[in-house]
PDB file of C-alpha atoms in Angstrom:
ATOM      1  CA  MET A 609       0.000   0.000   0.000  1.00 37.00           C
ATOM      2  CA  GLU A 610       1.374   3.396  -1.004  1.00 50.00           C
ATOM      3  CA  THR A 611       1.978   5.996   1.663  1.00 61.00           C
ATOM      4  CA  ASP A 612       2.765   9.698   1.673  1.00 82.00           C
ATOM      5  CA  MET A 613       4.976   9.350   4.746  1.00 92.00           C
ATOM      6  CA  ARG A 614       8.197  11.333   4.512  1.00 96.00           C
ATOM      7  CA  LEU A 615      11.270   9.309   5.415  1.00 97.00           C
ATOM      8  CA  TYR A 616      14.484  10.908   6.674  1.00 98.00           C
ATOM      9  CA  ALA A 617      17.746   9.330   7.810  1.00 97.00           C
ATOM     10  CA  VAL A 618      20.933  10.058   9.695  1.00 98.00           C
ATOM     11  CA  ILE A 619      24.048   8.477   8.209  1.00 97.00           C
ATOM     12  CA  GLY A 620      27.454   7.963   9.770  1.00 96.00           C
ATOM     13  CA  CYS A 621      29.982   5.479  11.122  1.00 94.00           C
ATOM     14  CA  PRO A 622      29.403   4.722  13.966  1.00 91.00           C
ATOM     15  CA  ILE A 623      25.704   5.607  14.135  1.00 94.00           C
ATOM     16  CA  ALA A 624      24.036   3.529  16.873  1.00 91.00           C
ATOM     17  CA  HIS A 625      24.630   6.289  19.454  1.00 87.00           C
ATOM     18  CA  SER A 626      22.812   8.987  17.464  1.00 92.00           C
ATOM     19  CA  ARG A 627      19.871  10.699  19.185  1.00 93.00           C
ATOM     20  CA  SER A 628      18.716  12.357  15.966  1.00 96.00           C
ATOM     21  CA  PRO A 629      15.761  10.023  15.274  1.00 97.00           C
ATOM     22  CA  GLU A 630      14.252  10.694  18.709  1.00 96.00           C
ATOM     23  CA  LEU A 631      14.659  14.466  18.320  1.00 96.00           C
ATOM     24  CA  TYR A 632      13.098  14.641  14.879  1.00 97.00           C
ATOM     25  CA  ARG A 633      10.278  12.255  15.746  1.00 98.00           C
ATOM     26  CA  ASP A 634       9.298  14.598  18.572  1.00 97.00           C
ATOM     27  CA  MET A 635       9.213  17.546  16.152  1.00 97.00           C
ATOM     28  CA  PHE A 636       7.290  15.549  13.533  1.00 98.00           C
ATOM     29  CA  LYS A 637       4.742  14.518  16.164  1.00 97.00           C
ATOM     30  CA  LYS A 638       4.384  18.080  17.460  1.00 96.00           C
ATOM     31  CA  HIS A 639       3.359  19.250  13.980  1.00 96.00           C
ATOM     32  CA  GLY A 640       1.265  16.202  13.118  1.00 97.00           C
ATOM     33  CA  LEU A 641       3.564  15.255  10.246  1.00 97.00           C
ATOM     34  CA  ASP A 642       3.487  11.761   8.802  1.00 97.00           C
ATOM     35  CA  ALA A 643       7.265  11.381   8.888  1.00 98.00           C
ATOM     36  CA  ASP A 644       9.990   9.277  10.442  1.00 98.00           C
ATOM     37  CA  MET A 645      13.785   9.165  10.718  1.00 98.00           C
ATOM     38  CA  ILE A 646      16.003   6.094  10.719  1.00 97.00           C
ATOM     39  CA  ARG A 647      19.704   5.440  11.395  1.00 97.00           C
ATOM     40  CA  ILE A 648      21.828   4.080   8.541  1.00 96.00           C
ATOM     41  CA  LEU A 649      25.342   2.813   9.157  1.00 97.00           C
ATOM     42  CA  VAL A 650      27.412   3.939   6.174  1.00 96.00           C
ATOM     43  CA  GLU A 651      31.054   2.926   5.856  1.00 96.00           C
ATOM     44  CA  PRO A 652      33.294   5.378   3.954  1.00 95.00           C
ATOM     45  CA  HIS A 653      33.417   3.135   0.861  1.00 94.00           C
ATOM     46  CA  GLU A 654      29.592   3.004   0.806  1.00 95.00           C
ATOM     47  CA  LEU A 655      29.008   6.772   0.752  1.00 95.00           C
ATOM     48  CA  ALA A 656      28.663   7.216  -3.011  1.00 93.00           C
ATOM     49  CA  GLY A 657      26.215   4.328  -3.144  1.00 91.00           C
ATOM     50  CA  ILE A 658      23.959   5.718  -0.431  1.00 87.00           C
ATOM     51  CA  CYS A 659      23.659   9.001  -2.341  1.00 86.00           C
ATOM     52  CA  ARG A 660      22.619   7.149  -5.494  1.00 84.00           C
ATOM     53  CA  LEU A 661      20.049   5.151  -3.509  1.00 84.00           C
ATOM     54  CA  ALA A 662      18.666   8.117  -1.543  1.00 88.00           C
ATOM     55  CA  GLU A 663      15.553   8.602  -3.706  1.00 88.00           C
ATOM     56  CA  PRO A 664      13.100   7.352  -1.005  1.00 92.00           C
ATOM     57  CA  LEU A 665      14.491   9.903   1.457  1.00 95.00           C
ATOM     58  CA  SER A 666      13.085  13.417   1.806  1.00 96.00           C
ATOM     59  CA  GLY A 667      16.403  14.419   3.361  1.00 97.00           C
ATOM     60  CA  PHE A 668      19.142  13.110   5.597  1.00 98.00           C
ATOM     61  CA  ALA A 669      21.553  14.222   8.283  1.00 98.00           C
ATOM     62  CA  VAL A 670      25.268  13.518   7.920  1.00 97.00           C
ATOM     63  CA  THR A 671      27.617  12.823  10.810  1.00 92.00           C
ATOM     64  CA  MET A 672      31.233  11.691  11.216  1.00 89.00           C
ATOM     65  CA  PRO A 673      33.195  10.812   9.161  1.00 91.00           C
ATOM     66  CA  HIS A 674      31.259  11.885   6.043  1.00 94.00           C
ATOM     67  CA  LYS A 675      30.706  15.644   6.419  1.00 94.00           C
ATOM     68  CA  ARG A 676      33.448  16.612   3.966  1.00 94.00           C
ATOM     69  CA  ALA A 677      33.525  13.515   1.764  1.00 96.00           C
ATOM     70  CA  ILE A 678      29.857  13.860   0.807  1.00 97.00           C
ATOM     71  CA  MET A 679      30.229  17.307  -0.760  1.00 97.00           C
ATOM     72  CA  PRO A 680      31.307  16.273  -4.297  1.00 97.00           C
ATOM     73  CA  LEU A 681      28.480  13.722  -4.402  1.00 96.00           C
ATOM     74  CA  LEU A 682      25.713  16.345  -4.074  1.00 97.00           C
ATOM     75  CA  ASP A 683      23.937  18.370  -6.765  1.00 97.00           C
ATOM     76  CA  GLY A 684      24.261  21.662  -4.908  1.00 98.00           C
ATOM     77  CA  ILE A 685      25.739  23.155  -1.748  1.00 98.00           C
ATOM     78  CA  SER A 686      24.655  26.227   0.206  1.00 98.00           C
ATOM     79  CA  ASP A 687      27.064  29.165   0.333  1.00 96.00           C
ATOM     80  CA  GLU A 688      27.631  28.658   4.060  1.00 95.00           C
ATOM     81  CA  ALA A 689      28.359  24.933   3.737  1.00 97.00           C
ATOM     82  CA  ARG A 690      30.755  25.664   0.884  1.00 97.00           C
ATOM     83  CA  SER A 691      32.573  28.289   2.955  1.00 95.00           C
ATOM     84  CA  ILE A 692      32.834  25.860   5.877  1.00 95.00           C
ATOM     85  CA  GLY A 693      33.877  22.957   3.681  1.00 95.00           C
ATOM     86  CA  ALA A 694      31.472  20.492   5.287  1.00 94.00           C
ATOM     87  CA  VAL A 695      27.829  19.371   5.062  1.00 96.00           C
ATOM     88  CA  ASN A 696      25.699  17.968   7.878  1.00 96.00           C
ATOM     89  CA  ILE A 697      22.199  18.283   6.367  1.00 98.00           C
ATOM     90  CA  VAL A 698      21.043  17.193   2.916  1.00 98.00           C
ATOM     91  CA  GLU A 699      17.756  18.494   1.520  1.00 97.00           C
ATOM     92  CA  ARG A 700      15.891  16.946  -1.389  1.00 96.00           C
ATOM     93  CA  ARG A 701      14.643  19.485  -3.952  1.00 94.00           C
ATOM     94  CA  GLY A 702      12.888  17.529  -6.645  1.00 93.00           C
ATOM     95  CA  ASP A 703      15.525  15.210  -8.073  1.00 92.00           C
ATOM     96  CA  GLU A 704      18.433  17.143  -6.568  1.00 95.00           C
ATOM     97  CA  LEU A 705      20.283  16.737  -3.269  1.00 96.00           C
ATOM     98  CA  ILE A 706      21.347  20.045  -1.706  1.00 98.00           C
ATOM     99  CA  GLY A 707      23.859  20.223   1.147  1.00 98.00           C
ATOM    100  CA  HIS A 708      23.632  22.603   4.102  1.00 98.00           C
ATOM    101  CA  ASN A 709      25.533  23.123   7.336  1.00 97.00           C
ATOM    102  CA  THR A 710      23.669  23.844  10.577  1.00 97.00           C
ATOM    103  CA  ASP A 711      26.434  22.665  12.932  1.00 95.00           C
ATOM    104  CA  GLY A 712      28.076  26.038  13.468  1.00 95.00           C
ATOM    105  CA  ASP A 713      24.882  27.941  14.168  1.00 96.00           C
ATOM    106  CA  GLY A 714      23.729  25.077  16.397  1.00 96.00           C
ATOM    107  CA  LEU A 715      26.942  25.439  18.387  1.00 97.00           C
ATOM    108  CA  THR A 716      26.587  29.183  18.858  1.00 98.00           C
ATOM    109  CA  ASP A 717      22.888  28.827  19.737  1.00 97.00           C
ATOM    110  CA  ALA A 718      23.907  26.347  22.463  1.00 97.00           C
ATOM    111  CA  LEU A 719      26.654  28.673  23.722  1.00 98.00           C
ATOM    112  CA  TYR A 720      24.225  31.591  23.914  1.00 98.00           C
ATOM    113  CA  ALA A 721      21.848  29.353  25.877  1.00 97.00           C
ATOM    114  CA  LEU A 722      24.700  28.809  28.368  1.00 97.00           C
ATOM    115  CA  GLY A 723      25.008  32.577  28.751  1.00 98.00           C
ATOM    116  CA  ALA A 724      28.174  33.000  26.690  1.00 98.00           C
ATOM    117  CA  GLU A 725      29.179  36.287  25.105  1.00 97.00           C
ATOM    118  CA  LEU A 726      30.990  35.680  21.811  1.00 98.00           C
ATOM    119  CA  SER A 727      31.911  39.067  20.362  1.00 98.00           C
ATOM    120  CA  GLY A 728      35.464  40.014  21.282  1.00 98.00           C
ATOM    121  CA  ARG A 729      36.192  36.620  22.861  1.00 98.00           C
ATOM    122  CA  ARG A 730      38.801  33.957  22.009  1.00 98.00           C
ATOM    123  CA  ALA A 731      37.957  30.291  21.466  1.00 98.00           C
ATOM    124  CA  ALA A 732      40.229  27.243  21.364  1.00 96.00           C
ATOM    125  CA  ILE A 733      38.863  24.527  19.067  1.00 96.00           C
ATOM    126  CA  LEU A 734      40.296  21.026  19.344  1.00 93.00           C
ATOM    127  CA  GLY A 735      40.144  19.424  15.899  1.00 90.00           C
ATOM    128  CA  ARG A 736      40.353  20.336  12.216  1.00 87.00           C
ATOM    129  CA  GLY A 737      37.534  18.274  10.688  1.00 87.00           C
ATOM    130  CA  GLY A 738      34.115  19.328   9.433  1.00 87.00           C
ATOM    131  CA  ALA A 739      32.690  20.012  12.897  1.00 90.00           C
ATOM    132  CA  ALA A 740      35.706  22.139  13.846  1.00 93.00           C
ATOM    133  CA  ARG A 741      35.456  24.116  10.613  1.00 93.00           C
ATOM    134  CA  ALA A 742      31.760  24.787  11.222  1.00 95.00           C
ATOM    135  CA  ALA A 743      32.499  25.959  14.763  1.00 97.00           C
ATOM    136  CA  ALA A 744      35.258  28.307  13.604  1.00 97.00           C
ATOM    137  CA  TYR A 745      33.097  29.774  10.825  1.00 97.00           C
ATOM    138  CA  ALA A 746      30.133  30.466  13.103  1.00 97.00           C
ATOM    139  CA  LEU A 747      32.267  31.899  15.909  1.00 98.00           C
ATOM    140  CA  HIS A 748      34.185  34.190  13.541  1.00 98.00           C
ATOM    141  CA  LYS A 749      30.882  35.390  12.063  1.00 97.00           C
ATOM    142  CA  ARG A 750      29.885  36.494  15.578  1.00 98.00           C
ATOM    143  CA  GLY A 751      33.122  38.325  16.349  1.00 98.00           C
ATOM    144  CA  CYS A 752      34.873  35.538  18.270  1.00 98.00           C
ATOM    145  CA  GLU A 753      38.479  34.701  17.339  1.00 98.00           C
ATOM    146  CA  PRO A 754      38.926  30.919  16.815  1.00 97.00           C
ATOM    147  CA  THR A 755      42.229  29.071  17.232  1.00 94.00           C
ATOM    148  CA  PHE A 756      42.607  25.468  16.082  1.00 93.00           C
ATOM    149  CA  ILE A 757      44.461  23.002  18.295  1.00 91.00           C
ATOM    150  CA  VAL A 758      45.417  19.886  16.373  1.00 82.00           C
ATOM    151  CA  ARG A 759      46.267  16.410  17.613  1.00 64.00           C
ATOM    152  CA  GLU A 760      49.110  14.369  16.144  1.00 50.00           C
ATOM    153  CA  ILE A 761      47.885  12.192  13.274  1.00 44.00           C
ATOM    154  CA  ARG A 762      49.700   9.041  14.422  1.00 45.00           C
ATOM    155  CA  ASP A 763      48.796   9.409  18.091  1.00 46.00           C
ATOM    156  CA  GLY A 764      45.420  11.074  18.588  1.00 44.00           C
ATOM    157  CA  SER A 765      46.058  11.746  22.271  1.00 49.00           C
ATOM    158  CA  SER A 766      49.313  13.661  21.656  1.00 53.00           C
ATOM    159  CA  PHE A 767      49.945  17.252  20.614  1.00 55.00           C
ATOM    160  CA  CYS A 768      52.789  18.999  18.836  1.00 57.00           C
ATOM    161  CA  GLU A 769      54.784  21.463  20.937  1.00 56.00           C
ATOM    162  CA  ALA A 770      52.999  24.601  19.708  1.00 59.00           C
ATOM    163  CA  ASP A 771      49.541  23.146  20.202  1.00 70.00           C
ATOM    164  CA  LEU A 772      50.459  21.756  23.615  1.00 63.00           C
ATOM    165  CA  ALA A 773      51.479  25.286  24.623  1.00 73.00           C
ATOM    166  CA  ALA A 774      48.137  26.617  23.339  1.00 77.00           C
ATOM    167  CA  LEU A 775      46.312  24.178  25.606  1.00 83.00           C
ATOM    168  CA  HIS A 776      47.923  25.899  28.583  1.00 85.00           C
ATOM    169  CA  THR A 777      47.097  29.434  27.363  1.00 91.00           C
ATOM    170  CA  HIS A 778      43.992  31.320  28.472  1.00 95.00           C
ATOM    171  CA  PHE A 779      40.977  31.191  26.172  1.00 97.00           C
ATOM    172  CA  ASP A 780      37.434  32.342  26.897  1.00 98.00           C
ATOM    173  CA  LEU A 781      35.907  29.201  25.365  1.00 98.00           C
ATOM    174  CA  PHE A 782      37.121  25.650  24.791  1.00 97.00           C
ATOM    175  CA  ILE A 783      35.406  23.428  22.221  1.00 97.00           C
ATOM    176  CA  ASN A 784      36.097  19.744  21.611  1.00 95.00           C
ATOM    177  CA  ALA A 785      35.341  19.038  17.949  1.00 94.00           C
ATOM    178  CA  THR A 786      36.975  15.584  17.857  1.00 90.00           C
ATOM    179  CA  PRO A 787      35.515  12.097  18.479  1.00 88.00           C
ATOM    180  CA  LEU A 788      37.397  11.871  21.805  1.00 88.00           C
ATOM    181  CA  GLY A 789      34.884  10.904  24.488  1.00 87.00           C
ATOM    182  CA  MET A 790      32.457   8.929  22.339  1.00 86.00           C
ATOM    183  CA  ASP A 791      30.941   5.764  23.823  1.00 81.00           C
ATOM    184  CA  GLY A 792      33.509   2.990  23.862  1.00 76.00           C
ATOM    185  CA  GLY A 793      36.330   5.222  22.611  1.00 82.00           C
ATOM    186  CA  GLU A 794      39.279   7.123  23.974  1.00 86.00           C
ATOM    187  CA  GLU A 795      38.562   9.987  26.396  1.00 87.00           C
ATOM    188  CA  LEU A 796      39.960  13.514  26.195  1.00 88.00           C
ATOM    189  CA  GLU A 797      42.138  13.878  29.289  1.00 85.00           C
ATOM    190  CA  ALA A 798      41.246  17.433  30.304  1.00 88.00           C
ATOM    191  CA  SER A 799      42.601  17.605  33.855  1.00 84.00           C
ATOM    192  CA  GLY A 800      46.084  18.426  32.572  1.00 82.00           C
ATOM    193  CA  PHE A 801      45.161  21.629  30.747  1.00 90.00           C
ATOM    194  CA  LEU A 802      41.657  22.882  31.556  1.00 94.00           C
ATOM    195  CA  LYS A 803      42.690  24.524  34.813  1.00 93.00           C
ATOM    196  CA  ASP A 804      45.527  26.401  33.071  1.00 93.00           C
ATOM    197  CA  MET A 805      43.349  27.467  30.149  1.00 95.00           C
ATOM    198  CA  ALA A 806      40.651  28.680  32.571  1.00 96.00           C
ATOM    199  CA  PRO A 807      37.863  29.130  30.014  1.00 97.00           C
ATOM    200  CA  SER A 808      34.530  30.575  31.074  1.00 98.00           C
ATOM    201  CA  PHE A 809      32.662  28.076  28.877  1.00 98.00           C
ATOM    202  CA  VAL A 810      33.313  24.540  27.635  1.00 98.00           C
ATOM    203  CA  MET A 811      31.392  22.897  24.802  1.00 98.00           C
ATOM    204  CA  ASP A 812      31.965  19.218  24.054  1.00 97.00           C
ATOM    205  CA  MET A 813      30.533  18.375  20.643  1.00 95.00           C
ATOM    206  CA  VAL A 814      30.521  14.724  21.730  1.00 93.00           C
ATOM    207  CA  TYR A 815      27.516  13.299  23.534  1.00 89.00           C
ATOM    208  CA  ARG A 816      27.067   9.788  24.838  1.00 85.00           C
ATOM    209  CA  ARG A 817      24.316   7.565  26.162  1.00 79.00           C
ATOM    210  CA  SER A 818      26.430   6.268  29.066  1.00 78.00           C
ATOM    211  CA  GLY A 819      26.849   9.412  31.156  1.00 86.00           C
ATOM    212  CA  GLU A 820      29.074  12.452  30.760  1.00 92.00           C
ATOM    213  CA  THR A 821      32.444  12.665  29.029  1.00 94.00           C
ATOM    214  CA  GLN A 822      35.597  13.201  31.059  1.00 93.00           C
ATOM    215  CA  LEU A 823      35.839  16.736  29.647  1.00 95.00           C
ATOM    216  CA  ILE A 824      32.397  17.680  30.949  1.00 96.00           C
ATOM    217  CA  ARG A 825      33.061  16.075  34.330  1.00 96.00           C
ATOM    218  CA  GLU A 826      36.303  18.029  34.688  1.00 96.00           C
ATOM    219  CA  ALA A 827      34.646  21.293  33.625  1.00 97.00           C
ATOM    220  CA  ARG A 828      31.929  20.802  36.230  1.00 97.00           C
ATOM    221  CA  ARG A 829      34.562  20.028  38.886  1.00 97.00           C
ATOM    222  CA  LEU A 830      36.259  23.335  38.096  1.00 97.00           C
ATOM    223  CA  GLY A 831      32.974  25.254  38.128  1.00 98.00           C
ATOM    224  CA  ILE A 832      33.056  26.045  34.400  1.00 98.00           C
ATOM    225  CA  ALA A 833      29.746  26.491  32.565  1.00 98.00           C
ATOM    226  CA  CYS A 834      29.532  23.607  30.112  1.00 98.00           C
ATOM    227  CA  ALA A 835      27.344  21.529  27.828  1.00 97.00           C
ATOM    228  CA  ASP A 836      27.860  18.396  25.773  1.00 95.00           C
ATOM    229  CA  GLY A 837      26.909  17.734  22.181  1.00 93.00           C
ATOM    230  CA  SER A 838      23.264  17.069  23.035  1.00 93.00           C
ATOM    231  CA  ALA A 839      22.674  20.805  23.448  1.00 94.00           C
ATOM    232  CA  MET A 840      24.270  21.563  20.095  1.00 94.00           C
ATOM    233  CA  LEU A 841      22.462  18.645  18.424  1.00 93.00           C
ATOM    234  CA  GLU A 842      19.094  19.978  19.543  1.00 95.00           C
ATOM    235  CA  LYS A 843      19.828  23.492  18.278  1.00 96.00           C
ATOM    236  CA  GLN A 844      21.184  22.420  14.889  1.00 95.00           C
ATOM    237  CA  ALA A 845      18.290  19.965  14.483  1.00 95.00           C
ATOM    238  CA  GLU A 846      15.826  22.827  14.912  1.00 96.00           C
ATOM    239  CA  ARG A 847      17.533  24.651  12.036  1.00 96.00           C
ATOM    240  CA  ALA A 848      17.542  21.491   9.913  1.00 97.00           C
ATOM    241  CA  PHE A 849      13.829  20.982  10.610  1.00 98.00           C
ATOM    242  CA  ARG A 850      13.139  24.445   9.154  1.00 97.00           C
ATOM    243  CA  ILE A 851      15.121  23.576   6.019  1.00 98.00           C
ATOM    244  CA  TRP A 852      13.316  20.267   5.513  1.00 98.00           C
ATOM    245  CA  THR A 853       9.758  21.342   6.351  1.00 97.00           C
ATOM    246  CA  GLY A 854       9.574  25.144   6.270  1.00 95.00           C
ATOM    247  CA  LEU A 855       8.020  24.972   9.754  1.00 95.00           C
ATOM    248  CA  GLU A 856       9.154  26.324  13.109  1.00 92.00           C
ATOM    249  CA  PRO A 857      10.191  23.466  15.420  1.00 84.00           C
TER     250      PRO A 857
END
């Protein structure tokens, strides 16, 4: 039997931890929409295939590690996503797939909700991937100076000398834009630098189903205002919902 239900997906690797389906289902239900979202595990070598087979989907969200790799596979990309160099939301317009990026604005929305002032402030961003690029773009747009801190490629828990020094320099905000802290993975050991950096706000883009990350626990211990990736996910999902449906969440 045919149905007019709209189907959306979130793709990534890993993907089982994603809260996106629950968030969007709540918004669909609130507006009485006949729609659903599913999780799809997509390995890097499967990415091109999933785009070719995406016809049943009204749109899909993109998470690690595909936010940059998906760009050349799309029919169009928003100016902001192109400037960032990463896509986290794909919209279907007729037969075309159009990429957007709501990560950066979701991050700044979450920081504002924490009470952060961004204009004239300095932010340290751990990472150089799509999420880090989105954070830097959105912060710069709001008058905040971003500085990237990069881990060694061969040893993800190590830092080069210059970046290690930056970790012990004062910044107003610290943002983890790496996978460190995900369920079942390596933690970001924050006790060695967070006290020296003394940020007023900490945002961990990672969220997990099994309690808080070590970064968030350490920030709370030091009395630093903080939030994990759930706060950012909710804010960016609201923006994605507007793109997909034209409705206010």
